[in-house]
PDB file of C-alpha atoms in Angstrom:
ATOM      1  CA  UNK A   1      55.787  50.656  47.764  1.00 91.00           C
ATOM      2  CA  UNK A   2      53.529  53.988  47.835  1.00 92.00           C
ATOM      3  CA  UNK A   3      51.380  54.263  50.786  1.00 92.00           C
ATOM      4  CA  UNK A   4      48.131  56.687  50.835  1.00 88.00           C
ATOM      5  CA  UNK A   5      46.877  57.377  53.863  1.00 89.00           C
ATOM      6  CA  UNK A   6      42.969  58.594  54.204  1.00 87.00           C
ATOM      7  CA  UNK A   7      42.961  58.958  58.103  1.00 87.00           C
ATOM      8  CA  UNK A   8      39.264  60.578  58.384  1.00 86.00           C
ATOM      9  CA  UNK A   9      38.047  58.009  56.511  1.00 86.00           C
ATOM     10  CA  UNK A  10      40.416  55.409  58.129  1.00 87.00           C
ATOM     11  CA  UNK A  11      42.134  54.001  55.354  1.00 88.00           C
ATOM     12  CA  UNK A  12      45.130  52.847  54.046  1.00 90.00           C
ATOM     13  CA  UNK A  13      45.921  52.364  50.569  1.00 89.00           C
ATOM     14  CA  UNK A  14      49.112  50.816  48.864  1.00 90.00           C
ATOM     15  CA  UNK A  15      50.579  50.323  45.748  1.00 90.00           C
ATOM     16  CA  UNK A  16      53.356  47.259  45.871  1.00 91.00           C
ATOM     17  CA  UNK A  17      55.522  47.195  43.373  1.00 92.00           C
ATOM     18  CA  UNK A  18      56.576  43.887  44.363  1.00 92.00           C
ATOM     19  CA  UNK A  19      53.073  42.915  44.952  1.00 88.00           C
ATOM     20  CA  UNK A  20      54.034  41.908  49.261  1.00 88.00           C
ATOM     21  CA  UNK A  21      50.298  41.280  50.576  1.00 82.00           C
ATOM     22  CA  UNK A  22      50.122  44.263  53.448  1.00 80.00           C
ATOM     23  CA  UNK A  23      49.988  41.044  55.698  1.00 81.00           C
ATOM     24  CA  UNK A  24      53.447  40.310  55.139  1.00 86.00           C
ATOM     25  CA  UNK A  25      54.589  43.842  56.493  1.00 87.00           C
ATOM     26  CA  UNK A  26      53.581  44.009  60.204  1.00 89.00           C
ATOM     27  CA  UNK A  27      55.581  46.301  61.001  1.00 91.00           C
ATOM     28  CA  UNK A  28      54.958  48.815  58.629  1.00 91.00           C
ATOM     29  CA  UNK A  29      51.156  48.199  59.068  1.00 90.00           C
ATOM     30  CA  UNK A  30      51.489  48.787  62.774  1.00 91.00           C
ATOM     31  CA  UNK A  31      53.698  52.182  61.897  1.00 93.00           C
ATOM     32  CA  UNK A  32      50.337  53.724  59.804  1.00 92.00           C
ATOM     33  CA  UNK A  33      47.768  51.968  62.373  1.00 90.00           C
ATOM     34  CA  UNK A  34      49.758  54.032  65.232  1.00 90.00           C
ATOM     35  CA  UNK A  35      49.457  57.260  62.978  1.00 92.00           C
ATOM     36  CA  UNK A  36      46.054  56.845  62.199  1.00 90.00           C
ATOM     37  CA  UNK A  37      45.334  56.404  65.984  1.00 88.00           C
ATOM     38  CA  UNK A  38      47.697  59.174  67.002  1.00 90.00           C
ATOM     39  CA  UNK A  39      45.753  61.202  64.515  1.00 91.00           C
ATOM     40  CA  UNK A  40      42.673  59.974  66.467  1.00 88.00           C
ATOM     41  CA  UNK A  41      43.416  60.779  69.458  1.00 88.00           C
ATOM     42  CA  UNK A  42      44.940  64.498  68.384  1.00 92.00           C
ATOM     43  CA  UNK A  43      41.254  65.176  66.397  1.00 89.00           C
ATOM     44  CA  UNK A  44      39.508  63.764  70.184  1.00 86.00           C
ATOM     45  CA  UNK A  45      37.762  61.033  67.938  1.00 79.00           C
ATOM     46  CA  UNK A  46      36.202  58.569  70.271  1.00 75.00           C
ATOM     47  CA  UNK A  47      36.287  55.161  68.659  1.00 70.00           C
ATOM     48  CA  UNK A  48      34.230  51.934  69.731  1.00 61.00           C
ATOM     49  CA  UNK A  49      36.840  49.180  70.753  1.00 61.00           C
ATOM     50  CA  UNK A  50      35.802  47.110  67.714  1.00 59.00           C
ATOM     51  CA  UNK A  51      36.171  50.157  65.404  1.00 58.00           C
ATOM     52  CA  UNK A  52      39.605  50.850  67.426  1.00 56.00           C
ATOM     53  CA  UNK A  53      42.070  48.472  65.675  1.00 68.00           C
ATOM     54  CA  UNK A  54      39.454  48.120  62.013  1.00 80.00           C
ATOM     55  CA  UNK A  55      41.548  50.153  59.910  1.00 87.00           C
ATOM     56  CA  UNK A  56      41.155  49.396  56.467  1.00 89.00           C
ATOM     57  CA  UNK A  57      44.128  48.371  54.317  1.00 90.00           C
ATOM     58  CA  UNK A  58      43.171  48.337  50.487  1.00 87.00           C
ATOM     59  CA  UNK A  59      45.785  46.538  48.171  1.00 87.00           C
ATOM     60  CA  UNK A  60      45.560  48.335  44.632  1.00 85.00           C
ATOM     61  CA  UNK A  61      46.650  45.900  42.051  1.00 84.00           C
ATOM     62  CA  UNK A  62      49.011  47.821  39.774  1.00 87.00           C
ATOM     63  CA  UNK A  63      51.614  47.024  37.527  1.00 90.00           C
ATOM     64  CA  UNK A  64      54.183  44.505  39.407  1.00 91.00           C
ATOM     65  CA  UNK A  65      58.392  45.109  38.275  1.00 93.00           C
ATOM     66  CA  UNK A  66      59.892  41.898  37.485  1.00 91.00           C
ATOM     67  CA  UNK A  67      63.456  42.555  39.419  1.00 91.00           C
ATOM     68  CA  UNK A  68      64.738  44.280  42.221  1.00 89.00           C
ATOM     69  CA  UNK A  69      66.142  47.410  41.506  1.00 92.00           C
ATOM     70  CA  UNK A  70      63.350  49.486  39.674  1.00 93.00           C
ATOM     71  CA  UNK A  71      61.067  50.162  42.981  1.00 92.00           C
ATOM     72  CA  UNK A  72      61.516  53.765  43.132  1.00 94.00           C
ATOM     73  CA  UNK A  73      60.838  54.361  39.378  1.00 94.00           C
ATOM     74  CA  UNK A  74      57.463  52.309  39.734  1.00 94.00           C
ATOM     75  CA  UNK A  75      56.655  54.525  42.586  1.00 94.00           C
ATOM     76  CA  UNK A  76      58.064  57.623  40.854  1.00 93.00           C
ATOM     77  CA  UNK A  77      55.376  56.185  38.276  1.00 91.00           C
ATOM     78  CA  UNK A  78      52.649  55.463  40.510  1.00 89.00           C
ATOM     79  CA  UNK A  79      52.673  58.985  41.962  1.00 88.00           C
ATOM     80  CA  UNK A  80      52.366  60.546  38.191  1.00 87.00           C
ATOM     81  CA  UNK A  81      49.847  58.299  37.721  1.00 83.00           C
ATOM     82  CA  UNK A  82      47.656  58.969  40.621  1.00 83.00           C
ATOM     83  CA  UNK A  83      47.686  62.725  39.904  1.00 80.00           C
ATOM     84  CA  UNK A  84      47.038  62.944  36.049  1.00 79.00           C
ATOM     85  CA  UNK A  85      44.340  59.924  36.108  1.00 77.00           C
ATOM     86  CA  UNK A  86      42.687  60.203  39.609  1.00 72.00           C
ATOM     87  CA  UNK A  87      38.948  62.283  39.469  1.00 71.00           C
ATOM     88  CA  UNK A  88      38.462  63.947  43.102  1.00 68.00           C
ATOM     89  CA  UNK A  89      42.186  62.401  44.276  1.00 64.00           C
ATOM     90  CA  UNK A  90      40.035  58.485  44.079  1.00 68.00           C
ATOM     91  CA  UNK A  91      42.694  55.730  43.415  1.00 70.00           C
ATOM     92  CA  UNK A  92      40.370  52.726  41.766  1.00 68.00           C
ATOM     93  CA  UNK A  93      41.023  49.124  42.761  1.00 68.00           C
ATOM     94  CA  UNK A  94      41.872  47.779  39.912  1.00 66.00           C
ATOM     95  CA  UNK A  95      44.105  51.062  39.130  1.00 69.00           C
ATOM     96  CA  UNK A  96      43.344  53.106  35.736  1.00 61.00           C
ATOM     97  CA  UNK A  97      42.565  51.623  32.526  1.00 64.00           C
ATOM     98  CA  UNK A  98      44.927  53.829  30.329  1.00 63.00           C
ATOM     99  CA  UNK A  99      47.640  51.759  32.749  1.00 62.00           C
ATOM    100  CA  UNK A 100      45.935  48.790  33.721  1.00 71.00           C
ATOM    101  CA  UNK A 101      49.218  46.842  32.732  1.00 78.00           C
ATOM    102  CA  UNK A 102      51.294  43.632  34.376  1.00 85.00           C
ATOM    103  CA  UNK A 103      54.543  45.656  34.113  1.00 89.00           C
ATOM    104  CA  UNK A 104      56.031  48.888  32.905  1.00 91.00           C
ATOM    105  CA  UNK A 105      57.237  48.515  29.741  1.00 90.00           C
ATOM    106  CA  UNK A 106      61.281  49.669  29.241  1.00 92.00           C
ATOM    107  CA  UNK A 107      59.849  53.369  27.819  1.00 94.00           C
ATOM    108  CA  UNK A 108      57.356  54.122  30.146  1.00 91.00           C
ATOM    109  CA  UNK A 109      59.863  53.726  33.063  1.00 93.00           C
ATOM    110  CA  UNK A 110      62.721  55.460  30.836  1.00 95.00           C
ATOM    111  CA  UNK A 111      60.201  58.545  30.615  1.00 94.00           C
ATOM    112  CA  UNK A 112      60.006  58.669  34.247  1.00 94.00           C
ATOM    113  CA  UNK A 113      63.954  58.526  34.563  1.00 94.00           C
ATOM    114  CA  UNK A 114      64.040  61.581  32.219  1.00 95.00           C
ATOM    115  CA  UNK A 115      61.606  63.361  33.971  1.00 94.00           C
ATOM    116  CA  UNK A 116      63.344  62.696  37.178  1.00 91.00           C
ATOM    117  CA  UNK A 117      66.849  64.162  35.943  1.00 93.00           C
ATOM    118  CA  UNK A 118      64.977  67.020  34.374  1.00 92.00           C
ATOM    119  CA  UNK A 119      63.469  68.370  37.261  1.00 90.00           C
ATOM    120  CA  UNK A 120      66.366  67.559  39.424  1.00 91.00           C
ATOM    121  CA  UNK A 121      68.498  69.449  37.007  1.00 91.00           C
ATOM    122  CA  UNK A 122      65.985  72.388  36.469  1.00 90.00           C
ATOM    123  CA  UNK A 123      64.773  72.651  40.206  1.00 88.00           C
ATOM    124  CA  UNK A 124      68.000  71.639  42.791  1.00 85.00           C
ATOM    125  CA  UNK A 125      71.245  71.802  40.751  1.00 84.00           C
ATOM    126  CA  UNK A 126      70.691  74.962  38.988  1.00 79.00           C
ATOM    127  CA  UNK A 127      68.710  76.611  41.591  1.00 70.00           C
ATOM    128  CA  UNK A 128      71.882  76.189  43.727  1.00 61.00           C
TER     129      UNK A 128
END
């Protein structure tokens, strides 16, 4: 799961690779409500109690793995995703067209593996 926080604008994006509804994770919802207030409180925003606890969670339906292991490579994904397709760091709703698919497809997470290593290899190994 990637998680995007917005906290001036009060809200909370995330990408489920499993596709959990945000409903299903109280905890971690209560974990990015508490940062949003603490970042509230640190800022001195005053907040109406009915604004107080409205902070918006926004499921963005994205592509969904079909197993249990490939999380971090559809996150890994995600992230690449966001940066090379997103105008003015926006995510869209209905995620981007180019990738609007129902899973990765074998090469596309494959590419992100290879990246991975690369940059591992290039950046932390060698650098060493």
């Amino acid at each position: 799961m990637l998680v995007v926080v917005n906290p001036t604008a009060e809200i909370v994006y995330y990408l489920d690779s499993l596709g959990v509804n945000i409903g299903q994770r109280l905890q971690l919802r209560r974990m990015f409500d508490n940062a949003i207030k603490i970042y509230r409180a640190n800022k001195g925003t005053k907040v109406s109690k009915v604004k107080f606890s409205n902070i918006k969670w926004t499921m963005i339906k994205c592509p969904i793995q079909d197993n249990g292991s490939d999380c971090g490579y559809y996150v890994l994904r995600y992230m690449k995703e966001i940066l090379l397709c997103s105008e003015e760091g926006v995510i869209p709703h209905e995620y981007f067209s180019t990738y609007r698919l129902e899973k990765y497809s074998t090469e596309l997470i494959d590419e992100v593996k290879q990246e991975w290593c690369r940059y591992v290899l290039e950046n932390i190994i060698t650098n060493k």
